[in-house]
Amino acid sequence: MTDAIVERPIVPTEHRPDRAAHEVGHKVAPLLLTEQSHFCPGCGEPIAARTILENLVELGVAGQSVAVLGIGCYTAMASSFDIDTVQALHGRAPSVATGVKRMKPDSIVFTLQGDGDMVNEGLQEVLHTAARGESVTAILLNNGVFGETGGHMTATSVLGQRTKNTIDGRDAEYHGYPIRIADLIAQLDGVAYVARGSVHSPGAIAKTKKMVHKALQMQVERKGFSFVEILTMCPTGWFIPTIEGPQYMDDTLGQVHTMGELEVRG
Amino acid sequence: MTRRLMEGSEAIVEAAIAAGCRFFTGYPMTPFTEVLEHFSKRLPEVGGVCINAESELEAIGMTWGAAATGARAATGSVGQGLSLMQESIAEMALARVPIVVFNMSRGQSDYFQATRGGGHGDYRTIVLAPMDVSEAVELTQLAFHLADRWRNPVLVYGDFLIAHTSEAIDVQPIDFGPLPDKDWGIDGSTSGTGRSRMITSIGIGKAHSPTSGIIGHFEGIAPHLAAMQAAEARVETGFVDDADHIVVAFGTAGKFVRYVVGKMRADGVRVGYVRPITLWPFPEDAVARASEGKRAVMVFENSAGQLIDDVKISVLGRAPVIPIGGISTDASGFGVGDMYDAEVIRGRIEAVLAGQEVTS
Amino acid sequence: MKVLTRGTVTVDVEQCKGCDMCIPACPPGVLSMSREVNGRGYRFPILHPGCTGCQACQQICPDWVFEVFRYEEPIELEVPES
């Protein structure tokens, strides 16, 4: 906890300003049915969700959007998103999204999955959906652990990462190596856009939001499969104080799952 | 009435299309492959979609998505391929997603998988078992109707014989009556309206209309299954009332038994048959009534003995239940073997009538 | 000492789960955590002079705590010599 209380004057923040001012941005992300969110303190997933929801509104496709959610902490968003939603089984979201989009070609379909859902359980699904060039956008929330079960190793956990079932740190000989899913997907011809961003700082969030914008734009322009991997913080699953989440993410996941745009079809 | 000679696989596809099926996906596997072939040719011609699935896991996932939009969607395989789909089929029953699944089985040893389900939890799927190509055309269309009526997966249990027997068929759409509007179909149109919708198997609704949650959702499944069971059992019986013995058999095996019993009746032998058309709900009452006062109830199935369980449950001691089927396949293991022979079947029935031991 | 202040925020104290991430994320460093706790036992951010209305806090907040405003005319706020 940053307890260095600086004896600086406090500006009241209960009420809106009494002098001439205009609001910028929104307190709550758009397209939400409730402000309540039951994520752990310091969780990166709602931050990532905001970048998606804001893009759907800004692209003017909110009224035709369909969310297909995998199984993980973010599954709770299924009930709070004011978006037509199909809840998929663990790992199957890209296939479900394919079926939705093939039947409703004018909808804007995106999946929301975690690293356990996509890179463990549903690796086959996302690769084949990408190879088929399905006009859907897959969004991966990668925090390098199974958050919902309390912090266990996934296929993207980095070497040395401590989890409930790699208590002394992930060891290559024993636990194998992490999969860089965005790099795998970027190899496939059916892909129009692949990028990897994160939400560990305002700057990174702004970049991620642009990536999600481009990915959804590719879908709007029917250029093929689009994919954005978003590194998110999971202090609970990393067993660290919430304040250390952003730096820990940058020092571990960020070093292996390097950020940037990997494929941008012309 | 313009009939055309076509193999069963093609007739099934024409029937599905006549019923409004506009999405299919599958992975090749004998003897299911031709169903996929015909769909992949015909669906694009009628504005539908047929995807060559990279595996049965993708297939059942894509079918889920297509059906979630309200489209009539189907998939299929053989028992082995359906094993890979069980998790999704079970969850789709809980998510109330209507799909049709074709099992072009290698014999009848997928009976348990079809009727008990290989998935998890309390769920059932209606299972329709045609005995030949013309009945397959009717039951395929009925399958889409029942799937929508109950918002539940429905299986069509075919086999090698049905897939590859050719018949002169005139496939016409069948009207099974009105169905409620599919206002639940997901298409994005209520996104951002405060009334967005959700298809989920875990029973947690949208925040704007909280459901009874997981507990209420699972509790709601039991009456749904009971209602399906009470409403949808279908059976065909023949010569049962004055028979001393009856034979229970389904599907293509049922057609052989039906023929053999007819021949024996012509020779004055008092034998009857019961042919379940729905494997689930199993026609327990019909089998129970038919077994009243009989010297024996025979079960003829192409497996090591699965249908016989349901027969025993229905007969409940009213008469001895005697298996006269067995495993019978050809050298490729794909089809049906030499047991599907009227004389062989007649011989086994006569052995029981004469009190002899039946060796399958 | 006068500090130029271009904007301000409101803090929805009860929404906050005390994750602290807004504190280092604030470019001018004008947020710090309270000593008091909200109804759920979490400390929450308090604001000091010098806010620029840049929305960094709002963007990184996982719990929708901040509204952000920009004054039509920047103001000067008094702060003690540090």
GROMACS .gro file of C-alpha atoms in nm, chain A residues 180 182-183 196-197 231 253-260 262:
model
   15
  180ARG     CA    1   0.301  -1.750  -2.788
  182ALA     CA    2  -0.051  -1.452  -3.124
  183ASP     CA    3   0.267  -1.552  -3.306
  196ARG     CA    4  -0.086  -0.818  -2.868
  197GLY     CA    5  -0.140  -0.537  -2.619
  231LEU     CA    6  -0.215  -0.909  -2.129
  253LEU     CA    7   0.435  -1.204  -1.931
  254GLY     CA    8   0.540  -0.890  -2.117
  255GLN     CA    9   0.893  -1.024  -2.172
  256VAL     CA   10   0.770  -1.347  -2.336
  257HIS     CA   11   0.443  -1.241  -2.493
  258THR     CA   12   0.589  -0.937  -2.659
  259MET     CA   13   0.348  -0.663  -2.751
  260GLY     CA   14   0.286  -0.509  -3.091
  262LEU     CA   15   0.207  -0.904  -3.572
   0.00000   0.00000   0.00000
